[in-house]
Coordinates of C-alpha atoms and ligand atoms in Angstrom, one line a residue:
M220 CA -24.1 -21.3 -20.8
N221 CA -22.2 -23.8 -18.9
A222 CA -18.6 -24.6 -19.7
V223 CA -18.9 -28.0 -18.2
T224 CA -22.0 -29.2 -19.9
H225 CA -21.2 -27.4 -23.1
P226 CA -17.5 -28.0 -23.5
T227 CA -17.5 -27.0 -27.2
A228 CA -18.9 -23.5 -26.5
R229 CA -15.4 -22.1 -26.8
P230 CA -12.9 -23.0 -29.6
R231 CA -10.3 -25.4 -28.3
I232 CA -6.7 -24.2 -28.5
N233 CA -4.0 -26.8 -28.9
T234 CA -2.1 -26.8 -25.7
A235 CA 0.6 -29.4 -26.5
P236 CA 3.6 -28.4 -24.3
D237 CA 5.9 -27.6 -27.3
L238 CA 3.4 -25.1 -28.6
N239 CA 3.7 -23.4 -25.2
A240 CA 7.3 -22.8 -25.7
D241 CA 6.9 -19.3 -27.3
E242 CA 4.4 -18.4 -24.7
R243 CA 6.9 -19.4 -22.0
E244 CA 9.5 -17.2 -23.5
R245 CA 7.2 -14.3 -23.5
I246 CA 6.3 -14.8 -19.9
R247 CA 10.0 -15.1 -19.0
A248 CA 10.8 -11.9 -20.9
K249 CA 8.1 -10.0 -19.1
A250 CA 9.2 -11.4 -15.7
A251 CA 12.7 -10.0 -16.5
L252 CA 11.2 -6.5 -16.7
F253 CA 10.3 -6.8 -13.1
A254 CA 13.5 -8.3 -11.9
P255 CA 14.7 -7.8 -8.3
P256 CA 17.7 -5.6 -7.6
P257 CA 21.1 -7.5 -7.2
A258 CA 21.4 -9.3 -3.9
M259 CA 24.2 -7.0 -2.8
L260 CA 24.9 -4.6 0.1
P261 CA 25.8 -0.9 -0.7
D262 CA 29.4 -1.7 0.3
G263 CA 29.5 -4.3 -2.5
R264 CA 29.3 -7.5 -0.4
R265 CA 27.4 -10.1 -2.1
D266 CA 24.6 -12.1 -0.4
L267 CA 25.4 -15.9 -0.6
V268 CA 21.7 -16.7 0.1
G269 CA 19.9 -17.4 -3.1
L270 CA 22.9 -18.4 -5.1
S271 CA 23.0 -21.9 -6.6
R272 CA 25.9 -24.2 -5.6
E273 CA 27.5 -23.5 -9.0
E274 CA 27.3 -19.8 -8.4
I275 CA 28.9 -20.1 -5.0
I276 CA 31.7 -22.2 -6.5
S277 CA 32.4 -19.5 -9.1
E278 CA 32.2 -16.7 -6.5
L279 CA 34.8 -18.6 -4.5
A280 CA 37.0 -19.3 -7.5
E281 CA 37.2 -15.5 -7.9
I282 CA 38.9 -15.2 -4.6
G283 CA 41.1 -18.2 -5.2
E284 CA 39.1 -20.7 -3.1
K285 CA 38.5 -24.3 -4.0
P286 CA 35.0 -25.8 -4.9
F287 CA 34.9 -27.9 -1.7
R288 CA 34.5 -24.7 0.3
A289 CA 31.1 -24.3 -1.4
K290 CA 30.0 -27.5 0.2
Q291 CA 31.1 -26.3 3.6
L292 CA 29.4 -23.0 3.2
W293 CA 26.2 -24.6 2.0
H294 CA 26.1 -26.8 5.1
W295 CA 26.6 -23.8 7.4
I296 CA 24.1 -21.6 5.6
Y297 CA 21.3 -24.1 4.8
H298 CA 21.8 -26.9 7.3
Q299 CA 23.0 -25.0 10.4
G300 CA 21.2 -21.7 9.6
A301 CA 24.4 -19.7 10.4
T302 CA 24.5 -16.1 9.3
D303 CA 27.9 -15.2 10.8
F304 CA 31.1 -16.5 9.2
A305 CA 32.8 -16.5 12.6
R306 CA 30.4 -19.3 13.7
M307 CA 31.5 -21.6 10.8
S308 CA 34.0 -23.6 12.8
S309 CA 35.1 -25.9 10.1
I310 CA 36.5 -22.9 8.3
A311 CA 39.8 -21.4 9.5
R312 CA 39.7 -17.9 11.0
P313 CA 41.7 -16.2 8.1
L314 CA 39.3 -17.6 5.5
Q315 CA 36.3 -16.6 7.7
E316 CA 37.6 -13.1 7.6
K317 CA 38.2 -13.2 3.9
L318 CA 34.7 -14.4 3.3
A319 CA 33.2 -11.8 5.6
A320 CA 35.0 -9.1 3.7
R321 CA 33.4 -10.1 0.4
F322 CA 30.1 -11.8 1.3
V323 CA 27.2 -11.8 3.7
V324 CA 24.6 -14.4 4.6
G325 CA 21.5 -12.3 4.6
R326 CA 18.0 -12.3 5.9
P327 CA 15.1 -10.0 5.1
G328 CA 14.5 -7.3 7.7
I329 CA 11.4 -7.6 9.8
T330 CA 9.1 -4.7 9.7
T331 CA 6.4 -6.4 11.9
E332 CA 6.0 -9.8 13.5
Q333 CA 2.6 -10.6 14.9
T334 CA 1.2 -13.8 16.5
S335 CA -2.5 -14.4 16.4
T336 CA -4.6 -15.8 19.3
D337 CA -4.8 -18.9 17.1
E338 CA -1.0 -19.0 16.9
T339 CA -0.8 -18.0 13.3
R340 CA 2.3 -15.8 12.9
K341 CA 2.7 -13.2 10.3
W342 CA 5.8 -11.3 9.3
L343 CA 6.0 -8.2 7.1
F344 CA 9.5 -8.6 5.7
R345 CA 11.5 -5.7 4.3
F346 CA 14.0 -6.2 1.5
R347 CA 17.1 -4.1 0.8
D348 CA 15.4 -1.7 -1.6
G349 CA 12.6 -1.1 1.0
Q350 CA 10.0 -3.2 -0.7
E351 CA 8.0 -5.4 1.6
A352 CA 6.1 -8.7 1.4
E353 CA 4.2 -10.9 3.8
T354 CA 4.9 -14.4 5.0
V355 CA 2.5 -16.3 7.3
Y356 CA 3.1 -19.4 9.4
I357 CA -0.1 -21.4 9.8
P358 CA 0.2 -24.1 12.5
D359 CA -1.7 -27.4 12.0
R360 CA -4.4 -27.7 14.7
R361 CA -3.9 -31.4 15.2
E362 CA -0.1 -31.8 15.0
D363 CA 3.1 -30.1 15.9
R364 CA 3.7 -28.9 12.5
G365 CA 2.5 -26.3 10.0
A366 CA 2.8 -24.5 6.7
V367 CA 4.8 -21.4 5.8
C368 CA 2.9 -19.3 3.3
I369 CA 5.4 -17.5 1.1
S370 CA 5.1 -14.5 -1.3
S371 CA 6.6 -14.6 -4.7
Q372 CA 6.0 -11.0 -5.9
V373 CA 5.3 -7.6 -4.5
G374 CA 1.9 -6.9 -5.8
C375 CA 0.4 -8.9 -8.8
T376 CA -0.2 -8.2 -12.4
L377 CA -3.4 -10.2 -12.4
S378 CA -6.5 -8.6 -10.9
C379 CA -8.8 -11.3 -9.6
T380 CA -11.8 -9.3 -8.4
F381 CA -12.0 -10.9 -4.9
C382 CA -8.3 -10.5 -4.1
H383 CA -6.8 -7.6 -2.2
T384 CA -3.3 -8.2 -3.7
G385 CA -4.9 -7.9 -7.1
T386 CA -5.7 -4.2 -6.4
Q387 CA -2.0 -3.5 -6.0
K388 CA 0.0 -3.2 -9.2
L389 CA 3.0 -5.5 -9.6
V390 CA 5.9 -3.6 -8.1
R391 CA 8.5 -6.3 -8.8
N392 CA 9.4 -9.9 -8.6
L393 CA 11.1 -11.3 -5.5
G394 CA 14.5 -12.7 -6.0
A395 CA 15.6 -16.2 -5.1
A396 CA 17.3 -14.8 -2.0
E397 CA 14.2 -13.1 -0.9
I398 CA 12.0 -16.1 -1.4
V399 CA 14.3 -18.5 0.4
G400 CA 15.0 -15.7 2.9
Q401 CA 11.3 -15.7 4.0
F402 CA 11.5 -19.3 5.0
M403 CA 14.9 -19.0 6.7
A404 CA 13.7 -15.9 8.7
A405 CA 10.6 -17.8 9.7
R406 CA 12.8 -20.6 10.9
D407 CA 15.0 -18.2 12.8
S408 CA 11.9 -17.0 14.6
Y409 CA 11.0 -20.5 15.7
N410 CA 14.6 -21.5 16.4
E411 CA 14.3 -24.4 14.0
W412 CA 18.0 -24.8 13.0
P413 CA 19.8 -27.0 12.3
S414 CA 17.7 -28.7 9.6
P415 CA 16.6 -32.2 10.5
K416 CA 18.1 -35.1 8.7
G417 CA 15.8 -36.8 6.1
D418 CA 12.1 -35.9 6.0
T419 CA 11.5 -35.4 9.8
P420 CA 8.7 -33.0 10.3
R421 CA 9.3 -29.8 12.2
L422 CA 6.9 -27.1 13.1
L423 CA 7.7 -25.4 9.8
S424 CA 7.2 -28.6 7.9
T425 CA 5.6 -27.5 4.6
I426 CA 5.7 -24.6 2.2
V427 CA 2.8 -23.1 0.3
L428 CA 3.5 -20.6 -2.4
M429 CA 0.2 -18.8 -1.7
G430 CA 1.2 -15.4 -0.5
M431 CA 1.4 -12.2 -2.5
G432 CA 1.8 -12.6 -6.3
E433 CA 1.5 -15.2 -9.0
P434 CA 4.5 -17.6 -8.6
L435 CA 4.4 -18.8 -12.2
Y436 CA 4.9 -15.3 -13.4
N437 CA 8.2 -15.3 -11.5
Y438 CA 9.1 -18.8 -12.3
D439 CA 12.9 -18.6 -12.6
N440 CA 13.3 -17.1 -9.2
V441 CA 10.7 -19.3 -7.6
A442 CA 12.3 -22.4 -9.2
K443 CA 15.8 -21.4 -8.0
A444 CA 14.5 -20.8 -4.5
M445 CA 12.7 -24.2 -4.4
R446 CA 15.8 -26.0 -5.6
I447 CA 17.8 -24.5 -2.8
I448 CA 15.1 -25.4 -0.3
M449 CA 14.9 -29.0 -1.6
D450 CA 18.7 -29.6 -1.7
G451 CA 19.4 -32.6 0.4
E452 CA 22.5 -31.1 2.1
G453 CA 20.7 -28.1 3.4
I454 CA 17.1 -27.4 4.3
A455 CA 16.2 -30.6 2.5
L456 CA 12.5 -30.1 2.4
S457 CA 10.9 -32.8 0.2
R458 CA 9.1 -31.7 -3.0
R459 CA 6.1 -33.5 -1.5
R460 CA 6.0 -30.8 1.2
I461 CA 5.9 -27.9 -1.2
T462 CA 2.7 -26.6 -2.9
L463 CA 2.6 -23.9 -5.5
S464 CA -0.7 -22.1 -6.0
T465 CA -1.4 -20.6 -9.5
S466 CA -4.3 -18.8 -10.9
G467 CA -3.7 -20.9 -14.1
V468 CA -0.6 -19.9 -16.0
V469 CA -0.9 -23.0 -18.2
P470 CA 2.4 -22.8 -20.2
M471 CA 4.4 -22.7 -16.9
M472 CA 2.5 -25.5 -15.2
D473 CA 4.1 -28.1 -17.4
R474 CA 7.5 -26.7 -16.7
C475 CA 6.9 -26.6 -13.0
G476 CA 5.8 -30.2 -12.9
E477 CA 8.7 -31.5 -15.0
E478 CA 11.5 -29.5 -13.4
L479 CA 10.4 -29.2 -9.8
G480 CA 7.8 -31.9 -9.2
I481 CA 6.2 -30.0 -6.4
N482 CA 2.5 -30.1 -5.6
L483 CA 0.1 -27.9 -7.4
A484 CA -2.9 -25.9 -6.3
I485 CA -5.2 -24.3 -8.8
S486 CA -7.1 -21.2 -8.0
L487 CA -10.2 -22.4 -9.9
H488 CA -13.0 -20.4 -8.2
S489 CA -15.5 -21.0 -11.0
V490 CA -16.6 -23.8 -13.3
R491 CA -17.9 -21.6 -16.0
N492 CA -15.7 -19.6 -18.4
D493 CA -18.1 -16.6 -18.5
L494 CA -17.8 -16.2 -14.7
R495 CA -14.2 -17.2 -14.4
D496 CA -13.3 -14.6 -17.2
E497 CA -14.7 -12.0 -14.8
I498 CA -13.4 -13.1 -11.4
V499 CA -10.0 -14.6 -12.5
P500 CA -9.3 -12.5 -15.6
L501 CA -6.4 -14.7 -16.6
N502 CA -9.1 -17.2 -17.7
R503 CA -9.5 -15.1 -20.9
K504 CA -6.1 -16.2 -21.9
Y505 CA -6.1 -19.8 -20.5
P506 CA -9.7 -21.0 -20.3
I507 CA -11.0 -23.7 -18.1
E508 CA -10.6 -26.5 -20.7
E509 CA -6.9 -25.7 -21.2
L510 CA -6.4 -25.5 -17.5
M511 CA -7.9 -28.8 -16.9
E512 CA -5.8 -30.4 -19.7
A513 CA -2.7 -29.0 -18.1
C514 CA -3.8 -30.5 -14.7
R515 CA -4.5 -33.9 -16.3
R516 CA -0.9 -34.0 -17.7
Y517 CA 0.7 -32.5 -14.6
P518 CA 3.6 -34.9 -14.0
A519 CA 3.7 -34.8 -10.2
A520 CA 0.0 -35.6 -9.7
S521 CA -1.0 -39.1 -8.5
N522 CA -3.4 -40.6 -6.0
A523 CA -0.8 -40.0 -3.3
R524 CA -0.1 -36.4 -4.5
R525 CA -3.3 -34.9 -5.5
I526 CA -3.9 -31.5 -7.2
T527 CA -5.7 -29.1 -4.9
F528 CA -8.5 -27.1 -6.5
E529 CA -9.0 -23.9 -4.5
Y530 CA -12.5 -22.6 -4.6
I531 CA -13.4 -19.3 -3.0
M532 CA -17.0 -19.3 -1.8
L533 CA -18.7 -16.1 -2.9
R534 CA -22.3 -15.7 -1.9
G535 CA -24.8 -15.9 -4.8
V536 CA -21.9 -15.8 -7.3
N537 CA -20.3 -19.3 -7.6
D538 CA -21.7 -21.2 -4.6
S539 CA -24.9 -23.0 -6.0
E540 CA -25.4 -26.7 -5.7
A541 CA -25.5 -26.9 -9.5
E542 CA -22.0 -25.4 -9.6
A543 CA -20.8 -27.9 -7.0
R544 CA -22.1 -30.7 -9.3
D545 CA -20.4 -29.1 -12.3
L546 CA -17.2 -28.9 -10.3
V547 CA -17.3 -32.6 -9.5
R548 CA -17.8 -33.3 -13.2
L549 CA -15.0 -31.0 -14.2
I550 CA -12.3 -32.6 -12.0
R551 CA -13.5 -36.2 -12.3
G552 CA -10.6 -38.4 -13.2
I553 CA -8.0 -36.0 -11.8
P554 CA -6.3 -37.0 -8.6
A555 CA -7.7 -34.1 -6.7
K556 CA -9.0 -32.5 -3.6
V557 CA -11.0 -29.4 -3.2
N558 CA -10.2 -26.6 -0.8
L559 CA -13.3 -24.5 -0.1
I560 CA -12.2 -21.0 1.0
P561 CA -14.5 -18.7 2.8
F562 CA -14.2 -15.3 1.2
N563 CA -12.3 -12.8 3.3
P564 CA -13.8 -9.4 2.7
W565 CA -11.7 -6.3 2.3
P566 CA -12.6 -2.7 1.9
G567 CA -14.0 -1.9 -1.5
S568 CA -14.7 -5.5 -2.4
D569 CA -18.2 -6.2 -3.7
F570 CA -18.5 -9.8 -2.7
K571 CA -20.0 -11.4 0.3
P572 CA -18.9 -14.7 1.9
S573 CA -21.3 -17.6 1.4
T574 CA -23.5 -18.5 4.3
R575 CA -22.3 -21.4 6.4
E576 CA -25.3 -23.5 5.3
Q577 CA -24.5 -23.0 1.7
L578 CA -20.8 -23.8 2.3
A579 CA -21.9 -27.0 4.0
R580 CA -24.3 -28.0 1.1
F581 CA -21.6 -27.3 -1.4
A582 CA -19.0 -29.3 0.5
K583 CA -21.3 -32.2 0.9
I584 CA -21.8 -32.6 -2.9
V585 CA -18.1 -32.5 -3.5
M586 CA -17.4 -34.9 -0.7
D587 CA -20.2 -37.3 -1.7
A588 CA -18.5 -37.5 -5.1
G589 CA -15.4 -38.8 -3.4
F590 CA -13.2 -35.7 -3.2
A591 CA -11.9 -34.5 0.1
S592 CA -13.3 -31.0 0.4
P593 CA -12.0 -29.4 3.6
I594 CA -13.2 -25.9 4.3
R595 CA -10.2 -23.7 4.8
M596 CA -10.7 -22.1 8.1
P597 CA -9.7 -18.4 8.0
R598 CA -6.6 -18.2 10.3
G599 CA -5.0 -15.3 11.9
R600 CA -7.9 -13.0 11.2
D601 CA -7.0 -10.9 14.2
I602 CA -3.7 -10.1 12.7
L603 CA -4.9 -9.9 9.1
A604 CA -3.1 -13.0 8.0
A605 CA -6.0 -14.7 6.3
C606 CA -6.0 -15.3 2.5
G607 CA -6.4 -12.2 0.4
Q608 CA -5.8 -9.7 3.2
L609 CA -2.6 -7.9 2.5
K610 CA -0.5 -5.2 3.9
T611 CA -2.1 -2.0 2.5
E612 CA -5.0 -0.4 4.4
S613 CA -4.7 -3.2 7.0
Q614 CA -6.6 -1.3 9.7
R615 CA -9.6 -0.6 7.5
A616 CA -9.5 -4.2 6.2
R617 CA -9.6 -5.4 9.7
R618 CA -12.7 -3.5 10.6
A619 CA -14.5 -4.8 7.5
E620 CA -13.4 -8.3 8.3
N621 CA -14.7 -8.2 11.8
A622 CA -18.0 -6.8 10.6
A623 CA -18.5 -9.7 8.1
S624 CA -16.9 -12.5 10.1
E625 CA -20.2 -13.9 11.5
D626 CA -21.3 -15.0 8.0
A627 CA -17.9 -16.3 7.0
S628 CA -17.4 -18.4 10.1
P629 CA -16.5 -21.9 9.1
V630 CA -18.9 -24.8 9.4
Ligands
SAH760 N1 -1.5 -15.9 -7.3 C1 -1.7 -17.3 -6.8 C2 -1.2 -17.5 -5.4 C3 -1.5 -16.4 -4.4 S1 -3.3 -16.2 -4.1 C4 -3.1 -17.8 -7.0 O1 -4.0 -17.0 -7.3 O2 -3.3 -19.0 -6.8 C5 -3.5 -17.4 -2.8 C6 -4.9 -17.9 -2.6 O3 -5.7 -16.9 -1.8 C7 -5.7 -18.1 -3.9 O4 -6.4 -19.3 -3.9 C8 -6.6 -16.9 -3.9 O5 -7.7 -17.2 -4.6 C9 -6.9 -16.8 -2.4 N2 -7.6 -15.5 -2.1 C10 -7.3 -14.3 -2.7 N3 -8.1 -13.3 -2.1 C11 -8.9 -13.9 -1.2 C12 -9.9 -13.5 -0.3 N4 -10.3 -12.2 -0.3 N5 -10.5 -14.4 0.5 C13 -10.1 -15.6 0.5 N6 -9.1 -16.1 -0.3 C14 -8.5 -15.3 -1.2
SF4_761 FE1 -2.8 -12.3 -8.1 FE2 -3.5 -14.7 -7.0 FE3 -4.6 -12.4 -6.1 FE4 -5.3 -13.4 -8.5 S1 -5.6 -14.4 -6.5 S2 -4.8 -11.2 -8.0 S3 -3.3 -14.2 -9.2 S4 -2.4 -13.0 -6.0

C-alpha cells in the first residue's frame, strides 16, 4: 500500500507544536544522558570556545573583569581566529597573562587530515576525552567556495539500514565547543581568518550539519554552536548559509525553525511508510504524514529558501518511476528541492546503488514536475569522505566502495 495515494492508511496523530512539548522534553532529557564532558583542561583551565557571550561575561566577572572584555575576547576568538592570548593586542599584557592562567581558546586535535584528488578535505578530529568525529570540506566545483560538513554526535542512536554511522552505537553528543571547533579548525586549515565583514563568501562559505549523528537529538548543543557561528561580531555566517539535515525528529523541527531559522534538509529516502519504517526506523515514531506537516509549517522555508529532500537511491528498493511520481505528489506545495544521493556502499551493507540510467529516469520525473533535483556527486571517495562512510573499518569500506563505484558513478 502506498502512503501517498492512501494517506488514511495510518491513523493521523495530532502534531500541533504545543502537543510536541512533552516529546521535546523527553528528547532533551535523553540527550542529557549523553552529554559531553566539561570543556576543561586537566589543569582546570576552561575553554572559552563554545561559551555564549553571557557565559563569558560571568566567567570574567569571577576574576573581577568587566563585561566589555567579553566583547573584546569575542572579537579575537571568533573574528580574528586567535588562539593565543598574547596575540590579543587590544588587551594589556597583565590581563593577557591572567586570562591565560584561567582559560584556553581550544581547537580539537587532528588525528588525520586528508585531501582528495577532487580537493575534498577530510579531518578526523580528536576531542579531549579521546573521542573522535569527522568533518569534511566539499569545495564547489564551479566557484571558489564550498561547504563544511559537520558532525553533531559520536555515533548515532538511530539505525538507518543504509548508513554506516547507524551501525555504531551513540557514544556521546558533541558539545558546543566541539561543534564550533570543527568549523574553526577547518578555517585554520585554509587560513581563512579573520572573518569577512558581512556575507562575503569565502572558501568555507556554508555549513551543512550532515556528518555523524542526528543533530536534532543533540539540539541544545547544536543550537548553541550555531548561535555562536551566526553572531554578527564573530564568524557571522548567515542562517541562510547553514543547513541542518535530520532523519525527521518532528518535535524538534519546529523549534529549530523558530529559534535558529536555518535551512532544513530532510532525509526522506522513501515515500511509503512501510518501506521508510524499515530503512529509516525513526519513521515508526514520526511517520511520513507528520513529517510532511512539520515541513509545511517550517518557519524558515520559502521560495528563496527551500527545504531539501534527500533521497538515497537504492537499486530495486526505492528507485522506481512510480516512487518518483509519488515523491513529487508528496512534496507538492512545499518550497522544495530534491537531492538524489547515489548510495555509497560499505562492508556489510545489503543495498546496491541504483544504475545511472535509473537515477537519470528518476531525476527527470522530479525535474519535470518543477523541482530542482541535482544528483549529489559522491565526493572524496578516495579518502572515504563520501556520505555514509565513516571512520571505522575505513580500509575495508574503501575496497568495497571501489568495487561498486562503477554502478554508482553519477549521471
Ligand atoms: N542524521 C542526519 C544527518 C547525518 S546523515 C540525517 O540522517 O539526516 C547525512 C546524510 O547522509 C543523510 O541524508 C543520510 O541519509 C546520508 N547517508 C547515510 N548513509 C549513506 C550512504 N551509505 N550513502 C549515501 N548517503 C548516505
Ligand atoms: Fe543516524 Fe542519519 Fe545515519 Fe540515520 S542516516 S543512522 S539518522 S546518521
